Short mmCIF file of C-alpha atoms and ligand atoms in Angstrom, two decimals:
data_model
loop_
_atom_site.label_atom_id
_atom_site.label_comp_id
_atom_site.label_asym_id
_atom_site.label_seq_id
_atom_site.Cartn_x
_atom_site.Cartn_y
_atom_site.Cartn_z
CA MET U 1 130.04 88.35 57.57
CA SER U 2 128.84 85.33 59.49
CA LYS U 3 125.41 83.86 58.94
CA LYS U 4 124.41 85.03 62.41
CA GLU U 5 124.26 88.64 61.28
CA TYR U 6 121.02 87.90 59.44
CA ILE U 7 119.06 86.78 62.47
CA ASN U 8 116.03 88.98 63.11
CA ILE U 9 115.73 90.46 66.57
CA GLU U 10 112.24 89.06 66.73
CA GLU U 11 113.56 85.50 66.36
CA ILE U 12 115.69 85.67 69.49
CA GLY U 13 113.60 88.21 71.42
CA GLU U 14 114.70 90.79 73.97
CA PHE U 15 116.41 88.27 76.24
CA GLY U 16 118.16 86.54 73.36
CA LEU U 17 119.49 89.87 72.20
CA ILE U 18 120.78 90.70 75.69
CA GLU U 19 122.58 87.32 75.70
CA GLU U 20 124.22 88.16 72.37
CA ILE U 21 125.45 91.50 73.75
CA LYS U 22 126.64 89.85 76.98
CA LYS U 23 128.72 87.33 74.99
CA LEU U 24 130.65 90.20 73.41
CA PHE U 25 131.88 91.25 76.88
CA PRO U 26 132.98 87.96 78.46
CA ASP U 27 135.68 89.26 80.80
CA LYS U 28 135.66 91.81 83.58
CA LYS U 29 138.39 94.40 83.51
CA ARG U 30 137.71 95.79 86.98
CA GLN U 31 137.75 93.97 90.27
CA GLU U 32 135.02 96.36 91.42
CA THR U 33 132.58 94.68 89.02
CA VAL U 34 130.93 91.93 91.05
CA VAL U 35 127.97 91.28 88.71
CA GLY U 36 127.40 92.98 85.37
CA ILE U 37 124.78 92.02 82.79
CA GLY U 38 122.19 89.51 83.90
CA ASP U 39 120.46 90.59 87.11
CA ASP U 40 118.10 93.44 88.01
CA ALA U 41 121.00 95.81 88.67
CA ALA U 42 124.78 95.79 88.30
CA VAL U 43 126.71 95.19 91.53
CA LEU U 44 129.96 97.05 92.20
CA ASN U 45 132.30 96.59 95.14
CA MET U 46 133.45 100.07 96.14
CA ASN U 47 134.04 99.79 99.89
CA ASP U 48 134.13 97.35 102.80
CA GLN U 49 130.56 97.45 104.00
CA PHE U 50 128.32 98.16 101.03
CA LEU U 51 127.93 97.14 97.42
CA THR U 52 126.94 99.79 94.89
CA LEU U 53 123.93 98.99 92.69
CA LEU U 54 123.30 100.54 89.30
CA SER U 55 120.45 100.03 86.86
CA THR U 56 119.10 101.78 83.77
CA ASP U 57 115.72 101.61 82.01
CA ASN U 58 114.19 103.11 78.89
CA LEU U 59 110.55 104.05 78.55
CA ASN U 60 109.59 104.83 74.97
CA GLU U 61 106.37 106.32 73.70
CA GLU U 62 104.10 103.83 71.94
CA VAL U 63 106.26 100.93 73.10
CA HIS U 64 105.96 101.44 76.86
CA PHE U 65 103.29 104.09 77.23
CA ASP U 66 100.59 105.88 75.30
CA LEU U 67 100.23 109.60 76.02
CA PHE U 68 96.56 109.35 75.09
CA TYR U 69 95.84 107.87 78.52
CA THR U 70 99.08 108.48 80.43
CA PRO U 71 99.23 111.81 82.29
CA LEU U 72 102.76 113.22 82.24
CA LYS U 73 102.85 113.46 86.02
CA HIS U 74 102.09 109.76 86.34
CA LEU U 75 104.72 108.99 83.70
CA GLY U 76 107.36 110.88 85.69
CA PHE U 77 106.41 108.95 88.79
CA LYS U 78 106.44 105.62 86.96
CA SER U 79 109.84 106.26 85.34
CA VAL U 80 111.46 106.59 88.76
CA SER U 81 109.47 103.70 90.26
CA VAL U 82 110.51 101.29 87.52
CA SER U 83 114.16 102.01 88.27
CA ALA U 84 113.78 102.02 92.05
CA SER U 85 112.13 98.63 91.68
CA ASP U 86 115.32 97.16 90.19
CA ILE U 87 117.31 98.35 93.21
CA CYS U 88 114.68 96.82 95.51
CA ALA U 89 115.00 93.56 93.57
CA MET U 90 118.66 93.39 94.70
CA ASN U 91 117.43 93.97 98.28
CA GLY U 92 118.99 97.43 98.21
CA GLU U 93 118.15 101.05 99.03
CA PRO U 94 117.99 103.50 96.12
CA ILE U 95 120.03 106.69 96.55
CA GLY U 96 119.79 108.84 93.43
CA VAL U 97 118.36 108.78 89.94
CA THR U 98 119.22 110.47 86.66
CA VAL U 99 116.45 111.10 84.15
CA GLY U 100 117.19 111.66 80.47
CA ILE U 101 114.48 112.88 78.14
CA ALA U 102 114.27 113.25 74.37
CA LEU U 103 111.40 115.57 73.39
CA ASP U 104 109.74 116.25 70.08
CA SER U 105 108.09 119.51 69.05
CA ARG U 106 104.77 118.77 70.81
CA PHE U 107 106.29 119.44 74.21
CA THR U 108 106.02 122.76 76.06
CA VAL U 109 107.73 123.94 79.24
CA PRO U 110 104.63 123.31 81.40
CA MET U 111 104.40 119.77 80.03
CA VAL U 112 108.01 119.04 80.94
CA LYS U 113 107.44 120.54 84.40
CA GLU U 114 104.37 118.35 84.82
CA PHE U 115 106.50 115.27 84.05
CA TYR U 116 109.12 116.38 86.58
CA GLU U 117 106.43 116.98 89.19
CA GLY U 118 105.83 113.21 89.00
CA VAL U 119 109.57 112.59 89.23
CA ARG U 120 109.66 114.81 92.33
CA ILE U 121 106.77 112.98 94.00
CA ALA U 122 108.48 109.65 93.40
CA CYS U 123 111.84 110.94 94.67
CA ASN U 124 110.09 112.13 97.84
CA LYS U 125 108.31 108.82 98.22
CA TYR U 126 111.50 106.76 98.00
CA GLY U 127 113.64 109.33 99.80
CA ILE U 128 116.06 109.72 96.88
CA ASP U 129 117.56 112.59 94.92
CA LEU U 130 117.34 113.50 91.27
CA ILE U 131 121.08 113.75 90.60
CA GLY U 132 121.19 114.53 86.88
CA GLY U 133 119.99 113.58 83.46
CA ASP U 134 120.16 114.62 79.85
CA THR U 135 117.83 116.70 77.70
CA THR U 136 117.73 116.37 73.97
CA GLY U 137 115.45 116.48 70.97
CA SER U 138 113.71 113.67 69.18
CA TYR U 139 112.30 113.59 65.67
CA LYS U 140 109.09 111.98 66.87
CA GLY U 141 108.11 110.59 70.24
CA LEU U 142 109.03 110.95 73.89
CA PHE U 143 111.95 108.85 75.06
CA ILE U 144 112.81 108.56 78.72
CA ASN U 145 115.88 106.99 80.27
CA THR U 146 116.30 106.58 84.00
CA SER U 147 119.50 105.40 85.66
CA ILE U 148 119.49 104.72 89.35
CA ILE U 149 122.20 104.13 91.89
CA GLY U 150 121.67 102.34 95.18
CA LYS U 151 123.47 100.43 97.85
CA VAL U 152 123.14 97.22 99.82
CA GLU U 153 125.01 95.71 102.75
CA LYS U 154 127.31 92.97 101.50
CA ASP U 155 125.60 90.30 103.55
CA ARG U 156 122.14 91.31 102.29
CA VAL U 157 122.61 91.50 98.51
CA THR U 158 120.12 89.23 96.76
CA TYR U 159 120.69 87.89 93.26
CA ARG U 160 118.43 86.00 90.90
CA SER U 161 120.77 83.06 91.26
CA GLY U 162 120.54 82.00 94.93
CA ALA U 163 117.35 79.88 95.05
CA GLY U 164 117.74 76.30 96.28
CA PRO U 165 115.41 73.27 96.34
CA GLY U 166 112.99 73.48 99.25
CA ASP U 167 112.93 77.30 99.32
CA LEU U 168 109.49 78.88 99.44
CA ILE U 169 108.38 81.14 96.57
CA CYS U 170 106.87 84.43 97.77
CA VAL U 171 105.20 87.27 95.93
CA THR U 172 104.33 90.73 97.27
CA GLY U 173 100.97 92.44 96.77
CA ASP U 174 98.72 91.14 94.01
CA LEU U 175 99.33 90.64 90.31
CA GLY U 176 97.52 91.24 87.03
CA GLY U 177 96.09 94.66 87.91
CA ALA U 178 98.37 96.67 85.64
CA TYR U 179 97.58 94.45 82.65
CA VAL U 180 93.82 94.65 83.14
CA GLY U 181 94.24 98.42 83.64
CA LEU U 182 95.98 98.52 80.26
CA LEU U 183 93.11 96.61 78.64
CA ILE U 184 90.61 99.08 80.11
CA MET U 185 92.59 102.06 78.80
CA GLN U 186 92.98 100.51 75.35
CA ARG U 187 89.27 99.79 75.22
CA GLU U 188 88.35 103.35 76.20
CA LYS U 189 90.82 104.71 73.66
CA GLU U 190 89.15 102.70 70.91
CA VAL U 191 85.74 103.94 71.98
CA HIS U 192 87.05 107.50 71.88
CA MET U 193 88.62 107.03 68.44
CA GLU U 194 85.35 105.78 67.01
CA ALA U 195 83.14 108.30 68.81
CA PRO U 196 85.12 111.24 70.23
CA GLN U 197 82.02 112.67 71.89
CA ALA U 198 81.32 109.46 73.84
CA THR U 199 82.11 109.65 77.55
CA ILE U 200 85.05 107.65 78.73
CA LYS U 201 84.02 105.30 81.51
CA LEU U 202 86.66 104.83 84.16
CA GLU U 203 84.60 104.74 87.38
CA GLY U 204 85.03 101.54 89.31
CA TYR U 205 88.35 100.82 87.62
CA GLU U 206 90.44 103.19 89.76
CA TYR U 207 92.52 100.42 91.32
CA LEU U 208 93.36 98.89 87.94
CA ILE U 209 94.27 102.22 86.39
CA GLU U 210 96.43 103.16 89.34
CA ARG U 211 98.24 99.84 89.04
CA LEU U 212 99.01 100.65 85.39
CA LEU U 213 99.84 104.34 85.65
CA LYS U 214 101.35 104.66 89.10
CA PRO U 215 103.19 101.50 90.14
CA GLU U 216 105.17 101.70 93.36
CA ALA U 217 108.53 100.06 93.99
CA ARG U 218 108.28 97.80 97.05
CA LEU U 219 110.93 99.55 99.12
CA ASP U 220 108.59 99.02 102.08
CA VAL U 221 109.05 95.25 101.69
CA VAL U 222 112.85 95.56 101.39
CA ARG U 223 112.85 97.53 104.66
CA MET U 224 110.51 95.07 106.33
CA LEU U 225 112.78 92.15 105.35
CA ARG U 226 115.69 93.99 106.95
CA GLU U 227 113.70 94.54 110.15
CA LEU U 228 112.75 90.87 110.23
CA ASP U 229 116.42 90.00 109.63
CA VAL U 230 115.46 87.86 106.63
CA VAL U 231 117.65 87.74 103.53
CA PRO U 232 115.85 86.14 100.58
CA SER U 233 117.84 83.48 98.73
CA ALA U 234 116.84 84.99 95.35
CA MET U 235 114.78 87.95 94.19
CA ILE U 236 113.54 89.69 91.02
CA ASP U 237 110.97 92.39 90.41
CA ILE U 238 107.99 91.36 88.32
CA SER U 239 108.14 93.53 85.24
CA ASP U 240 107.52 91.00 82.47
CA GLY U 241 105.01 88.73 84.21
CA LEU U 242 105.23 86.22 87.06
CA ALA U 243 105.89 83.16 84.87
CA SER U 244 108.62 84.87 82.85
CA ASP U 245 110.32 86.34 85.92
CA LEU U 246 110.07 83.12 87.96
CA LEU U 247 111.68 81.30 85.02
CA HIS U 248 114.49 83.89 85.17
CA ILE U 249 115.10 82.96 88.83
CA CYS U 250 114.96 79.23 88.00
CA ALA U 251 117.38 79.60 85.08
CA ALA U 252 119.82 81.77 87.06
CA SER U 253 119.60 79.45 90.10
CA ASN U 254 119.63 76.23 88.06
CA VAL U 255 116.51 74.89 89.79
CA GLY U 256 112.89 73.95 89.06
CA CYS U 257 109.71 75.09 90.78
CA VAL U 258 106.06 74.36 91.50
CA ILE U 259 103.43 77.01 92.13
CA TYR U 260 99.82 76.47 93.19
CA GLU U 261 96.96 78.24 91.44
CA GLU U 262 94.82 78.20 94.60
CA LYS U 263 97.39 80.43 96.32
CA PHE U 264 97.62 83.16 93.70
CA PRO U 265 96.93 86.66 95.10
CA ILE U 266 94.51 88.20 92.60
CA ASP U 267 92.49 91.24 93.61
CA PRO U 268 88.70 90.66 93.21
CA ILE U 269 88.39 93.59 90.79
CA VAL U 270 91.22 92.15 88.65
CA TYR U 271 89.55 88.75 88.72
CA ARG U 272 86.08 90.02 87.85
CA THR U 273 87.15 92.47 85.17
CA ALA U 274 89.46 89.99 83.41
CA LEU U 275 86.81 87.30 83.38
CA LEU U 276 83.59 89.21 82.80
CA GLU U 277 84.71 92.09 80.61
CA PHE U 278 87.60 90.63 78.66
CA ASN U 279 86.78 86.94 78.77
CA LEU U 280 90.28 86.22 80.07
CA ASN U 281 91.25 83.52 82.52
CA PRO U 282 92.36 85.39 85.68
CA THR U 283 95.09 82.81 86.19
CA THR U 284 96.58 83.61 82.78
CA VAL U 285 96.47 87.30 83.65
CA PHE U 286 98.16 86.57 86.97
CA LEU U 287 100.90 84.52 85.32
CA SER U 288 101.57 86.66 82.27
CA GLY U 289 100.34 90.20 82.85
CA GLY U 290 103.40 92.36 83.39
CA GLU U 291 104.20 95.80 84.79
CA ASP U 292 102.99 95.32 88.37
CA TYR U 293 106.49 95.87 89.79
CA GLU U 294 105.87 93.60 92.74
CA LEU U 295 108.74 91.52 94.11
CA LEU U 296 109.15 87.79 93.63
CA PHE U 297 111.55 86.18 96.08
CA THR U 298 112.51 82.88 97.60
CA ILE U 299 113.24 82.16 101.25
CA PRO U 300 114.56 79.14 103.11
CA GLU U 301 111.66 77.07 104.47
CA ARG U 302 112.45 77.92 108.10
CA TYR U 303 111.20 81.48 107.51
CA GLY U 304 107.84 80.24 106.23
CA ASP U 305 105.95 80.95 109.46
CA LEU U 306 106.85 84.65 109.24
CA PHE U 307 104.89 85.00 106.02
CA GLU U 308 101.87 82.75 106.66
CA ASN U 309 98.82 85.04 106.51
CA HIS U 310 101.01 88.09 105.94
CA PRO U 311 99.07 91.09 104.52
CA ASP U 312 101.75 92.02 101.93
CA ILE U 313 103.30 88.65 101.08
CA THR U 314 101.89 85.39 99.74
CA ILE U 315 103.70 82.06 99.56
CA ILE U 316 102.68 80.58 96.20
CA GLY U 317 104.96 77.58 95.81
CA LYS U 318 108.31 75.93 96.25
CA ILE U 319 111.67 75.61 94.52
CA LEU U 320 112.43 72.09 93.24
CA PRO U 321 115.51 70.34 91.91
CA LYS U 322 115.99 71.27 88.26
CA GLU U 323 115.10 67.77 86.97
CA GLU U 324 111.57 68.12 88.35
CA GLY U 325 110.75 70.96 85.95
CA THR U 326 108.90 74.24 86.28
CA TYR U 327 105.13 73.92 86.59
CA MET U 328 101.85 75.03 88.10
CA ILE U 329 99.32 72.83 89.88
CA SER U 330 95.81 74.04 89.01
CA LYS U 331 92.89 74.24 91.44
CA SER U 332 91.65 70.93 90.04
CA GLY U 333 95.04 69.28 90.60
CA ASN U 334 96.33 69.25 87.01
CA LYS U 335 99.94 69.97 86.19
CA TYR U 336 100.85 72.70 83.65
CA GLU U 337 104.30 73.52 82.37
CA LEU U 338 105.16 77.20 82.95
CA THR U 339 105.88 79.22 79.83
CA ALA U 340 107.19 82.74 79.56
CA GLN U 341 104.44 84.60 77.77
CA GLY U 342 105.22 87.83 79.51
CA TRP U 343 105.90 91.15 78.01
CA ASP U 344 108.76 91.23 75.57
CA ALA U 345 109.39 94.71 74.22
CA PHE U 346 110.71 93.51 70.89
CA ARG U 347 108.07 90.95 70.08
CA LYS U 348 105.32 93.44 70.81
CA TYR U 349 107.00 96.27 68.97
CA LEU U 350 108.05 94.24 65.96
CA ARG U 351 104.73 92.46 65.66
CA GLU U 352 102.88 95.73 65.55
CA ASN U 353 105.32 97.48 63.27
CA SER U 354 106.66 94.82 60.95
CA ASN U 355 105.88 94.86 57.27
CA PRO U 356 103.93 91.82 56.13
P1 ADP Z 401 115.00 94.53 84.09
O1 ADP Z 401 113.71 94.10 83.45
O2 ADP Z 401 115.15 94.06 85.49
O3 ADP Z 401 115.31 95.99 83.91
P2 ADP Z 401 116.31 93.48 81.76
O4 ADP Z 401 115.59 92.25 81.38
O5 ADP Z 401 116.04 94.76 81.03
O6 ADP Z 401 116.13 93.71 83.33
O7 ADP Z 401 117.88 93.26 81.69
C1 ADP Z 401 118.47 92.08 82.23
C2 ADP Z 401 119.97 92.29 82.32
O8 ADP Z 401 120.54 92.55 81.04
C3 ADP Z 401 120.38 93.49 83.19
O9 ADP Z 401 121.57 93.11 83.87
C4 ADP Z 401 120.69 94.59 82.18
O10 ADP Z 401 121.62 95.52 82.67
C5 ADP Z 401 121.24 93.79 81.01
N1 ADP Z 401 121.02 94.47 79.70
C6 ADP Z 401 119.84 94.73 79.10
N2 ADP Z 401 120.02 95.36 77.91
C7 ADP Z 401 121.38 95.53 77.76
C8 ADP Z 401 122.22 96.11 76.76
N3 ADP Z 401 121.71 96.69 75.65
N4 ADP Z 401 123.56 96.11 76.96
C9 ADP Z 401 124.06 95.55 78.07
N5 ADP Z 401 123.34 94.96 79.04
C10 ADP Z 401 122.01 94.94 78.90
MG1 MG Z 402 114.10 93.98 87.12
#
């Protein structure tokens, strides 16, 4: 056995582990496989006009969601959205989704139907079909797997790897809401645990809670880009946090970047709640809060005018040559190196569950 076998997963993290798996499968056996491991979805060449996109995601109880504050209907909706978002991140249209569930003895038929009501609402929203799944038991906990298939015109497919120096960095919607929503829910859970009769206070936080529980894949933006006849040079969906996901684009594209704090789209309620109730710097929340499922993409500079003052899209910076690094310029003009402090399923899980 080589020494390597003793490395803890925590030491290399989720992305390190994916790299290790990828190394075990260095060659492609099928010419249909255009891109396998390493982007938001796999890309398969099945016919002349379109590429097939395929992506799978797991959502596990206590790692990805807490049923204390997650209604099953919302969870069904979110499971489909998270997968549809990966198809959007390739600039594609989702077609069909499979949903696998592993249930423990707590679950009843109405509970499962409630979950699938959320799946149905999401399928209607994205105009896709539920095309299968798998149903099995679990010793303890709810485990959900969604696999989604989509398609994209060959001349519109967008990888993480196409960003070039001078390209503008764009983000859809606003960021940080889902993370602050999570903090609110965790706080209310703690209050409830200590005093079950205390009322849970959620008024005024509706936007934040919706961002956490009911994220929407930005298929509207993918369709708008097609109407504008714009193909981004690179794209990723923001699941782990802006900094982490922007660094994924920079690594895959072999480039650097600069982003400007003054440009960051942060909703006022996200800003206020982070700062006043959790004593958190809204910029940190913007950079590292995950789970918003917005899109991060780069476009050649000539398209810049299209997105100046756009209601759904904000230009936050620029791609640089690799040697210039990856950094943020703060409102006061200081330069900060970007670090990936986003969500990493293993670090979080292992930190909370490891023996001392
Ligand atoms: P996303 O957050 O967009 O779902 P991930 O970070 O989970 O992406 O995965 C990045 C890439 O690594 C994807 O191409 C995915 O298919 C691949 N990947 C992740 N886990 C595994 C695994 N256990 N085996 C093979 N490929 C994996
Ligand atoms: Mg993704």
